[in-house]
One Martini backbone bead per residue (centre of mass of N, CA, C, O) as a GRO file, in nm:
protein
  435
    1ALA     BB    1  -0.021   2.364 -10.684
    2VAL     BB    2  -0.300   2.275 -10.592
    3ASP     BB    3  -0.210   2.022 -10.440
    4ARG     BB    4  -0.029   2.170 -10.237
    5THR     BB    5  -0.247   2.346 -10.115
    6GLU     BB    6  -0.435   2.122 -10.018
    7GLN     BB    7  -0.226   1.988  -9.835
    8ALA     BB    8  -0.178   2.232  -9.649
    9VAL     BB    9  -0.469   2.263  -9.561
   10GLU     BB   10  -0.492   1.981  -9.439
   11ASP     BB   11  -0.265   2.011  -9.237
   12GLY     BB   12  -0.379   2.255  -9.089
   13CYS     BB   13  -0.643   2.126  -9.003
   14GLY     BB   14  -0.511   1.901  -8.836
   15VAL     BB   15  -0.377   2.085  -8.632
   16LEU     BB   16  -0.636   2.228  -8.538
   17ASP     BB   17  -0.777   1.970  -8.454
   18GLU     BB   18  -0.570   1.891  -8.233
   19LEU     BB   19  -0.601   2.167  -8.069
   20LEU     BB   20  -0.932   2.205  -8.056
   21ARG     BB   21  -1.020   1.929  -8.034
   22PRO     BB   22  -1.110   1.689  -7.847
   23CYS     BB   23  -1.009   1.431  -7.660
   24ASP     BB   24  -1.015   1.081  -7.664
   25ARG     BB   25  -0.994   0.940  -7.356
   26ARG     BB   26  -1.061   0.636  -7.424
   27ASN     BB   27  -0.847   0.663  -7.703
   28TRP     BB   28  -0.565   0.815  -7.647
   29ARG     BB   29  -0.345   0.613  -7.773
   30ARG     BB   30  -0.483   0.665  -8.091
   31ASP     BB   31  -0.537   0.963  -8.072
   32PRO     BB   32  -0.402   1.243  -8.228
   33ARG     BB   33  -0.542   1.460  -8.027
   34CYS     BB   34  -0.350   1.327  -7.773
   35ARG     BB   35  -0.107   1.484  -7.831
   36ASN     BB   36   0.197   1.612  -7.736
   37PRO     BB   37   0.355   1.893  -7.854
   38LEU     BB   38   0.640   1.852  -7.706
   39ASP     BB   39   0.674   1.506  -7.779
   40GLN     BB   40   0.458   1.347  -7.960
   41GLN     BB   41   0.294   1.210  -7.730
   42HIS     BB   42   0.068   1.041  -7.572
   43GLY     BB   43  -0.004   1.242  -7.352
   44CYS     BB   44   0.095   1.334  -7.058
   45ARG     BB   45   0.318   1.373  -6.843
   46ARG     BB   46   0.450   1.321  -6.563
   47GLY     BB   47   0.296   1.556  -6.348
   48GLU     BB   48   0.043   1.588  -6.544
   49TYR     BB   49  -0.231   1.766  -6.713
   50MET     BB   50  -0.521   1.804  -6.915
   51LEU     BB   51  -0.627   2.075  -7.136
   52ASP     BB   52  -0.871   2.191  -7.301
   53ALA     BB   53  -0.965   2.438  -7.509
   54ALA     BB   54  -1.217   2.530  -7.332
   55ASP     BB   55  -1.012   2.561  -7.060
   56THR     BB   56  -0.858   2.790  -7.216
   57PRO     BB   57  -0.769   3.107  -7.297
   58GLY     BB   58  -0.646   3.029  -7.597
   59GLY     BB   59  -0.808   2.766  -7.718
   60TYR     BB   60  -0.604   2.528  -7.627
   61LYS     BB   61  -0.452   2.236  -7.580
   62HIS     BB   62  -0.275   2.128  -7.272
   63CYS     BB   63  -0.014   2.097  -7.032
   64GLU     BB   64  -0.008   2.068  -6.672
   65ALA     BB   65   0.110   2.105  -6.371
   66CYS     BB   66   0.095   1.989  -6.074
   67VAL     BB   67  -0.015   2.080  -5.791
   68LEU     BB   68  -0.015   2.120  -5.479
   69GLY     BB   69  -0.106   1.800  -5.340
   70HIS     BB   70  -0.030   1.660  -5.616
   71TYR     BB   71  -0.040   1.382  -5.860
   72GLN     BB   72   0.139   1.192  -6.141
   73PRO     BB   73   0.264   0.869  -6.221
   74GLU     BB   74   0.158   0.894  -6.533
   75ARG     BB   75   0.059   0.886  -6.834
   76SER     BB   76  -0.206   1.119  -6.942
   77VAL     BB   77  -0.561   1.267  -6.987
   78ASN     BB   78  -0.620   1.398  -6.739
   79GLY     BB   79  -0.796   1.679  -6.593
   80SER     BB   80  -0.641   1.577  -6.327
   81CYS     BB   81  -0.492   1.532  -6.039
   82LEU     BB   82  -0.395   1.359  -5.770
   83ALA     BB   83  -0.461   1.337  -5.450
   84CYS     BB   84  -0.320   1.319  -5.165
   85PRO     BB   85  -0.324   1.113  -4.928
   86ALA     BB   86  -0.352   1.034  -4.626
   87GLY     BB   87  -0.021   1.083  -4.493
   88ARG     BB   88   0.041   1.266  -4.749
   89TYR     BB   89   0.267   1.470  -4.958
   90SER     BB   90   0.302   1.782  -5.165
   91ASN     BB   91   0.566   2.052  -5.238
   92VAL     BB   92   0.548   2.026  -5.561
   93MET     BB   93   0.555   2.072  -5.885
   94GLY     BB   94   0.496   1.794  -6.068
   95ALA     BB   95   0.425   1.543  -5.916
   96THR     BB   96   0.470   1.173  -5.901
   97ARG     BB   97   0.459   1.182  -5.579
   98CYS     BB   98   0.409   1.102  -5.239
   99HIS     BB   99   0.495   1.177  -4.912
  100PRO     BB  100   0.554   1.066  -4.614
  101CYS     BB  101   0.511   1.112  -4.300
  102ALA     BB  102   0.659   1.176  -4.029
  103PRO     BB  103   0.712   1.095  -3.728
  104GLY     BB  104   0.460   1.272  -3.544
  105THR     BB  105   0.298   1.335  -3.802
  106ALA     BB  106   0.038   1.518  -3.995
  107THR     BB  107  -0.242   1.580  -4.221
  108SER     BB  108  -0.421   1.839  -4.104
  109THR     BB  109  -0.502   1.972  -4.411
  110TRP     BB  110  -0.669   1.754  -4.508
  111GLY     BB  111  -0.955   1.735  -4.782
  112GLY     BB  112  -0.940   1.502  -4.996
  113SER     BB  113  -0.931   1.680  -5.281
  114GLN     BB  114  -0.722   1.822  -5.090
  115GLY     BB  115  -0.413   1.804  -5.071
  116ALA     BB  116  -0.124   1.785  -4.905
  117THR     BB  117   0.170   2.005  -4.847
  118SER     BB  118   0.199   1.902  -4.540
  119CYS     BB  119   0.347   1.827  -4.221
  120SER     BB  120   0.253   1.817  -3.874
  121ALA     BB  121   0.290   1.841  -3.556
  122CYS     BB  122   0.168   1.726  -3.279
  123PRO     BB  123   0.030   1.825  -3.017
  124PRO     BB  124   0.002   1.823  -2.702
  125GLY     BB  125  -0.162   1.514  -2.628
  126GLN     BB  126  -0.090   1.401  -2.919
  127MET     BB  127  -0.139   1.171  -3.201
  128PRO     BB  128  -0.116   0.983  -3.459
  129THR     BB  129  -0.279   0.819  -3.671
  130PRO     BB  130  -0.317   0.572  -3.860
  131GLY     BB  131  -0.126   0.695  -4.132
  132ASN     BB  132  -0.116   1.009  -4.064
  133ALA     BB  133  -0.396   1.169  -4.106
  134ALA     BB  134  -0.411   1.255  -3.793
  135CYS     BB  135  -0.493   1.392  -3.486
  136MET     BB  136  -0.503   1.255  -3.151
  137ASP     BB  137  -0.588   1.185  -2.849
  138CYS     BB  138  -0.479   1.075  -2.570
  139PRO     BB  139  -0.566   0.843  -2.388
  140ALA     BB  140  -0.651   0.716  -2.119
  141ASN     BB  141  -0.368   0.628  -1.932
  142THR     BB  142  -0.190   0.837  -2.091
  143PHE     BB  143   0.107   0.985  -2.259
  144LYS     BB  144   0.323   1.200  -2.392
  145HIS     BB  145   0.592   1.030  -2.587
  146GLY     BB  146   0.722   1.198  -2.804
  147THR     BB  147   0.541   1.063  -3.088
  148ALA     BB  148   0.375   0.919  -2.860
  149CYS     BB  149   0.180   0.706  -2.656
  150ALA     BB  150   0.207   0.625  -2.315
  151SER     BB  151   0.184   0.434  -2.054
  152CYS     BB  152   0.115   0.426  -1.749
  153PRO     BB  153   0.205   0.333  -1.473
  154ALA     BB  154   0.150   0.112  -1.256
  155GLY     BB  155  -0.135   0.222  -1.075
  156THR     BB  156  -0.206   0.451  -1.282
  157ARG     BB  157  -0.359   0.767  -1.387
  158SER     BB  158  -0.524   0.946  -1.668
  159LYS     BB  159  -0.611   1.182  -1.874
  160PRO     BB  160  -0.693   1.295  -2.150
  161LYS     BB  161  -0.433   1.463  -2.301
  162SER     BB  162  -0.164   1.397  -2.187
  163THR     BB  163   0.180   1.531  -2.167
  164SER     BB  164   0.288   1.364  -1.907
  165SER     BB  165   0.392   1.171  -1.637
  166GLN     BB  166   0.281   1.382  -1.425
  167ASP     BB  167  -0.030   1.306  -1.494
  168CYS     BB  168   0.026   1.052  -1.334
  169THR     BB  169  -0.178   0.893  -1.099
  170VAL     BB  170  -0.292   0.740  -0.848
  171ALA     BB  171  -0.520   0.521  -0.819
  172PRO     BB  172  -0.798   0.512  -0.629
  173GLU     BB  173  -0.810   0.199  -0.587
  174VAL     BB  174  -0.518   0.177  -0.484
  175ILE     BB  175  -0.550   0.358  -0.240
  176ALA     BB  176  -0.777   0.200  -0.106
  177GLU     BB  177  -0.631  -0.076  -0.093
  178SER     BB  178  -0.384   0.023   0.064
  179ALA     BB  179  -0.531   0.129   0.313
  180LEU     BB  180  -0.666  -0.140   0.382
  181LEU     BB  181  -0.401  -0.300   0.406
  182VAL     BB  182  -0.286  -0.143   0.641
  183LEU     BB  183  -0.514  -0.207   0.840
  184LEU     BB  184  -0.473  -0.513   0.828
  185TRP     BB  185  -0.180  -0.518   0.921
  186VAL     BB  186  -0.234  -0.386   1.188
  187LEU     BB  187  -0.433  -0.598   1.285
  188LEU     BB  188  -0.227  -0.829   1.277
  189VAL     BB  189  -0.010  -0.708   1.462
  190LEU     BB  190  -0.218  -0.683   1.702
  191GLY     BB  191  -0.367  -0.975   1.693
  192LEU     BB  192  -0.161  -1.209   1.709
  193PRO     BB  193  -0.059  -1.186   2.003
  194ARG     BB  194  -0.347  -1.223   2.121
  195ALA     BB  195  -0.411  -1.498   1.984
  196CYS     BB  196  -0.146  -1.616   2.151
  197GLY     BB  197  -0.156  -1.511   2.450
  198ARG     BB  198  -0.080  -1.249   2.583
  199SER     BB  199   0.050  -1.111   2.842
  200VAL     BB  200  -0.060  -0.997   3.168
  201PRO     BB  201  -0.056  -0.817   3.439
  202ILE     BB  202  -0.081  -0.863   3.778
  203HIS     BB  203  -0.254  -0.735   4.055
  204ASP     BB  204  -0.435  -0.986   4.181
  205VAL     BB  205  -0.464  -1.264   4.424
  206HIS     BB  206  -0.781  -1.388   4.555
  207LEU     BB  207  -1.027  -1.444   4.780
  208GLU     BB  208  -1.385  -1.496   4.666
  209GLY     BB  209  -1.536  -1.685   4.842
  210ASP     BB  210  -1.516  -1.983   4.640
  211TYR     BB  211  -1.304  -1.807   4.480
  212MET     BB  212  -1.049  -1.740   4.268
  213VAL     BB  213  -0.912  -1.413   4.196
  214VAL     BB  214  -0.794  -1.248   3.899
  215SER     BB  215  -0.630  -0.945   3.853
  216THR     BB  216  -0.563  -0.690   3.614
  217CYS     BB  217  -0.397  -0.414   3.461
  218LEU     BB  218  -0.532  -0.525   3.205
  219PRO     BB  219  -0.720  -0.621   2.969
  220HIS     BB  220  -0.784  -0.965   2.893
  221ARG     BB  221  -1.013  -1.032   2.653
  222VAL     BB  222  -1.226  -1.205   2.762
  223LEU     BB  223  -1.510  -1.350   2.695
  224LYS     BB  224  -1.824  -1.389   2.808
  225ARG     BB  225  -1.878  -1.578   2.533
  226PRO     BB  226  -1.710  -1.820   2.456
  227TRP     BB  227  -1.602  -2.064   2.197
  228GLY     BB  228  -1.467  -2.188   2.458
  229PRO     BB  229  -1.242  -2.272   2.658
  230VAL     BB  230  -1.068  -2.134   2.947
  231LYS     BB  231  -0.712  -2.116   2.949
  232VAL     BB  232  -0.477  -2.051   3.210
  233ARG     BB  233  -0.154  -1.894   3.290
  234LEU     BB  234   0.076  -1.866   3.559
  235HIS     BB  235   0.356  -1.632   3.625
  236ASP     BB  236   0.574  -1.488   3.852
  237THR     BB  237   0.435  -1.509   4.160
  238HIS     BB  238   0.587  -1.688   4.380
  239HIS     BB  239   0.381  -1.944   4.368
  240SER     BB  240   0.338  -2.283   4.374
  241SER     BB  241   0.013  -2.283   4.312
  242LEU     BB  242   0.056  -2.098   4.034
  243ASP     BB  243   0.304  -2.160   3.893
  244GLY     BB  244   0.256  -2.323   3.580
  245CYS     BB  245  -0.046  -2.334   3.595
  246VAL     BB  246  -0.358  -2.465   3.482
  247PHE     BB  247  -0.664  -2.289   3.427
  248GLU     BB  248  -0.996  -2.260   3.469
  249ALA     BB  249  -1.193  -1.994   3.339
  250LYS     BB  250  -1.396  -1.695   3.421
  251TYR     BB  251  -1.585  -1.440   3.368
  252LYS     BB  252  -1.623  -1.118   3.545
  253THR     BB  253  -1.439  -0.895   3.423
  254SER     BB  254  -1.231  -0.704   3.223
  255MET     BB  255  -1.008  -0.742   3.498
  256SER     BB  256  -1.135  -1.040   3.569
  257LEU     BB  257  -1.103  -1.379   3.707
  258LYS     BB  258  -1.213  -1.702   3.750
  259LEU     BB  259  -1.085  -1.978   3.929
  260ILE     BB  260  -1.193  -2.299   3.911
  261SER     BB  261  -0.957  -2.499   3.793
  262LYS     BB  262  -0.748  -2.733   3.739
  263ASP     BB  263  -0.595  -2.952   3.580
  264GLY     BB  264  -0.814  -3.228   3.625
  265GLY     BB  265  -1.023  -3.083   3.845
  266LEU     BB  266  -0.877  -2.939   4.055
  267PRO     BB  267  -0.879  -2.751   4.312
  268VAL     BB  268  -0.829  -2.435   4.431
  269ARG     BB  269  -0.602  -2.304   4.617
  270HIS     BB  270  -0.505  -2.101   4.861
  271ALA     BB  271  -0.383  -1.808   4.688
  272GLU     BB  272  -0.150  -1.527   4.700
  273ALA     BB  273  -0.102  -1.226   4.487
  274SER     BB  274   0.086  -0.918   4.327
  275GLN     BB  275   0.216  -1.083   4.081
  276GLY     BB  276   0.279  -1.125   3.751
  277TYR     BB  277   0.129  -1.344   3.494
  278LEU     BB  278  -0.123  -1.366   3.232
  279ALA     BB  279  -0.222  -1.646   3.013
  280VAL     BB  280  -0.371  -1.758   2.737
  281CYS     BB  281  -0.401  -2.049   2.602
  282ARG     BB  282  -0.305  -2.240   2.353
  283PRO     BB  283  -0.580  -2.220   2.129
  284TYR     BB  284  -0.795  -2.070   2.311
  285SER     BB  285  -0.735  -1.766   2.251
  286ALA     BB  286  -0.871  -1.749   1.962
  287PHE     BB  287  -1.183  -1.818   2.102
  288SER     BB  288  -1.175  -1.643   2.398
  289MET     BB  289  -1.073  -1.387   2.252
  290GLY     BB  290  -1.176  -1.029   2.233
  291LYS     BB  291  -1.459  -0.841   2.099
  292ARG     BB  292  -1.724  -0.890   2.249
  293CYS     BB  293  -1.824  -1.157   2.016
  294PHE     BB  294  -1.531  -1.157   1.879
  295PRO     BB  295  -1.290  -1.346   1.789
  296ILE     BB  296  -0.960  -1.304   1.718
  297GLY     BB  297  -0.929  -1.543   1.520
  298LEU     BB  298  -1.148  -1.449   1.320
  299VAL     BB  299  -1.025  -1.174   1.254
  300VAL     BB  300  -0.752  -1.279   1.148
  301ALA     BB  301  -0.864  -1.457   0.922
  302PHE     BB  302  -1.003  -1.227   0.771
  303ALA     BB  303  -0.748  -1.052   0.729
  304VAL     BB  304  -0.590  -1.259   0.564
  305ALA     BB  305  -0.791  -1.301   0.332
  306LEU     BB  306  -0.811  -0.999   0.247
  307SER     BB  307  -0.508  -0.956   0.194
  308VAL     BB  308  -0.481  -1.157  -0.036
  309PHE     BB  309  -0.688  -1.027  -0.220
  310LEU     BB  310  -0.546  -0.748  -0.242
  311LEU     BB  311  -0.275  -0.850  -0.351
  312VAL     BB  312  -0.389  -0.971  -0.609
  313SER     BB  313  -0.509  -0.705  -0.713
  314ILE     BB  314  -0.243  -0.543  -0.719
  315VAL     BB  315  -0.088  -0.735  -0.907
  316ALA     BB  316  -0.290  -0.717  -1.146
  317LYS     BB  317  -0.226  -0.394  -1.171
  318GLY     BB  318   0.099  -0.361  -1.103
  319ALA     BB  319   0.151  -0.226  -0.807
  320HIS     BB  320   0.401  -0.401  -0.705
  321ARG     BB  321   0.613  -0.192  -0.832
  322MET     BB  322   0.546  -0.003  -0.582
  323ARG     BB  323   0.774  -0.009  -0.349
  324GLU     BB  324   0.737   0.242  -0.179
  325LEU     BB  325   0.448   0.185  -0.089
  326LEU     BB  326   0.501  -0.090   0.046
  327LEU     BB  327   0.715   0.011   0.248
  328ILE     BB  328   0.534   0.212   0.392
  329MET     BB  329   0.321   0.012   0.483
  330ALA     BB  330   0.507  -0.178   0.643
  331GLY     BB  331   0.630   0.040   0.827
  332LEU     BB  332   0.368   0.132   0.960
  333ALA     BB  333   0.287  -0.139   1.082
  334MET     BB  334   0.551  -0.179   1.248
  335LEU     BB  335   0.532   0.080   1.414
  336ILE     BB  336   0.269   0.011   1.556
  337GLY     BB  337   0.365  -0.259   1.668
  338GLY     BB  338   0.603  -0.142   1.834
  339PHE     BB  339   0.429   0.042   2.013
  340ASP     BB  340   0.259  -0.184   2.136
  341VAL     BB  341   0.494  -0.338   2.267
  342SER     BB  342   0.598  -0.106   2.443
  343GLN     BB  343   0.333  -0.075   2.604
  344TRP     BB  344   0.327  -0.362   2.712
  345ARG     BB  345   0.603  -0.352   2.862
  346ARG     BB  346   0.532  -0.104   3.036
  347SER     BB  347   0.304  -0.243   3.203
  348PHE     BB  348   0.493  -0.402   3.394
  349ASN     BB  349   0.588  -0.127   3.545
  350ASP     BB  350   0.271  -0.032   3.611
  351ALA     BB  351   0.230  -0.191   3.841
  352PRO     BB  352   0.136  -0.121   4.151
  353LEU     BB  353   0.352  -0.282   4.312
  354THR     BB  354   0.596  -0.187   4.152
  355GLN     BB  355   0.564   0.115   4.214
  356ARG     BB  356   0.575   0.085   4.522
  357CYS     BB  357   0.856  -0.041   4.541
  358LYS     BB  358   1.009   0.196   4.412
  359ALA     BB  359   0.930   0.405   4.625
  360PHE     BB  360   1.056   0.251   4.868
  361GLN     BB  361   1.346   0.241   4.758
  362GLU     BB  362   1.390   0.545   4.759
  363ARG     BB  363   1.366   0.574   5.063
  364LEU     BB  364   1.596   0.380   5.140
  365ARG     BB  365   1.826   0.534   4.992
  366ALA     BB  366   1.799   0.791   5.162
  367GLU     BB  367   1.852   0.641   5.443
  368HIS     BB  368   2.037   0.390   5.290
  369PRO     BB  369   2.263   0.424   5.037
  370HIS     BB  370   2.488   0.187   5.159
  371PRO     BB  371   2.453  -0.117   5.139
  372ARG     BB  372   2.571  -0.402   5.338
  373ALA     BB  373   2.726  -0.663   5.444
  374CYS     BB  374   2.665  -0.884   5.727
  375PRO     BB  375   2.691  -1.074   5.979
  376ARG     BB  376   2.559  -1.305   6.142
  377GLY     BB  377   2.334  -1.206   6.404
  378PRO     BB  378   2.259  -0.961   6.639
  379ASP     BB  379   2.349  -0.730   6.411
  380ARG     BB  380   2.103  -0.868   6.217
  381ALA     BB  381   1.835  -0.660   6.242
  382VAL     BB  382   1.497  -0.556   6.306
  383SER     BB  383   1.275  -0.326   6.378
  384ILE     BB  384   0.962  -0.233   6.460
  385GLY     BB  385   0.966   0.024   6.291
  386GLN     BB  386   1.047  -0.113   6.020
  387ILE     BB  387   0.801  -0.296   6.006
  388TRP     BB  388   0.587  -0.076   6.020
  389GLU     BB  389   0.674   0.079   5.770
  390LEU     BB  390   0.613  -0.147   5.573
  391TYR     BB  391   0.312  -0.184   5.640
  392ASP     BB  392   0.218   0.110   5.595
  393PHE     BB  393   0.300   0.118   5.287
  394PHE     BB  394   0.145  -0.193   5.228
  395GLN     BB  395  -0.150  -0.236   5.354
  396ASP     BB  396  -0.333  -0.261   5.085
  397PHE     BB  397  -0.184  -0.543   5.030
  398VAL     BB  398  -0.168  -0.706   5.294
  399ARG     BB  399  -0.364  -0.683   5.518
  400ASP     BB  400  -0.443  -1.032   5.621
  401ARG     BB  401  -0.180  -1.143   5.543
  402ASN     BB  402   0.091  -1.333   5.531
  403MET     BB  403   0.438  -1.393   5.518
  404TYR     BB  404   0.437  -1.528   5.242
  405TYR     BB  405   0.349  -1.279   5.093
  406VAL     BB  406   0.567  -1.081   5.189
  407ALA     BB  407   0.818  -1.235   5.089
  408SER     BB  408   0.736  -1.264   4.774
  409ASN     BB  409   0.608  -0.954   4.717
  410LEU     BB  410   0.826  -0.769   4.886
  411LEU     BB  411   1.114  -0.866   4.975
  412ARG     BB  412   1.220  -0.971   4.708
  413PRO     BB  413   1.206  -0.704   4.536
  414LEU     BB  414   1.369  -0.520   4.745
  415THR     BB  415   1.643  -0.729   4.735
  416LYS     BB  416   1.733  -0.794   4.440
  417GLU     BB  417   1.941  -0.574   4.363
  418ALA     BB  418   2.141  -0.614   4.624
  419GLN     BB  419   2.160  -0.905   4.741
  420LEU     BB  420   2.010  -0.879   5.027
  421SER     BB  421   1.894  -0.838   5.311
  422TYR     BB  422   1.660  -0.652   5.462
  423ALA     BB  423   1.838  -0.552   5.695
  424GLU     BB  424   2.069  -0.442   5.504
  425VAL     BB  425   1.891  -0.240   5.342
  426VAL     BB  426   1.765  -0.073   5.604
  427GLY     BB  427   1.941  -0.135   5.844
  428PRO     BB  428   2.090  -0.267   6.093
  429ARG     BB  429   2.014  -0.417   6.410
  430LYS     BB  430   2.033  -0.464   6.752
  431VAL     BB  431   1.970  -0.703   6.968
  432ARG     BB  432   1.775  -0.726   7.275
  433TRP     BB  433   1.540  -0.920   7.201
  434PHE     BB  434   1.445  -1.270   7.202
  435VAL     BB  435   1.160  -1.485   7.089
   0.00000   0.00000   0.00000
């Protein structure tokens, strides 16, 4: 009986020893004090941690389930569970593993030793960091798109923490380069025709001292100090000594040139006209025409080189995909170019002699509205009064010039529309005396 009592006391002391004395955590797999009373296996089950007797209100060691935000993947005698790492969470007691955050969410409440119990969606303008550890602002030139940040379209910029593509605006440098490119294209549209020697209407060709002088209705743009010889061609003057001939010219005023000699060094014959057009011959026009001391050819070459540079820059930025902007730029340049061409063509009709002829034709229509052909003979003549009326109306053009000038510069334009003789246009008269 004594032996049985001693054995019972020894067994009881062993049980108390297992419950009350601390577990040897370094050798817990062999220490009987590290057995779990619930399953008699060493260590606590997965998802649990061990409390020693001194750490419990009842004064005995036992296993507790891992709290929220913590986990224990295997049996152990650890005094605490592992905190879920950043980007993972645990929302159940006794977790054996942590779950990864869903795309677009992050463990914003994670605090190192305090594991996260949930993941929350990143606010507008932010995205998760790599590993979903936290939320960070969308960088500059991006915007929030879905659960991530997307780059702004080519050629646009945005501030950090942008929430939508509406926050992406055209980059200032793209605006500046585009505006400069428009100006260059306008310069090219305006400059190329002039560099190619665009015609200007002639106001008058007359003798002045020892030189023939041609004055124009618009500035001829020939430089005072050209970078080469000035070669001009006159056409539609209806004078055989002028039409189609190439002359060497010299600057006189902004709207007049001296005709020095014809091609081959021949002197200029006395010839007068108040109609037609003057054009500086190519390629002389590129280096003899311009503004102040700059040849138009040099300006055009600079504009072409700078345009190429800007186009390369815009393509490098990806802004060439902005088709609307490029179409607007090209359309604006073409619109200005078209307006310039229309003004240039309008200047042909604004020549003083042309305007004077139109005014005289209106007078003739009022006096003789239905001119018609009549047979040649004494019934198709003009009176002295009709001749005087013509001279009086055009005397500032006729001056002391001969009938060759009158026939080609006045009578031809006045009768061109009706295709009749001047007598038929003004109203024929019957001859009384013939000299």
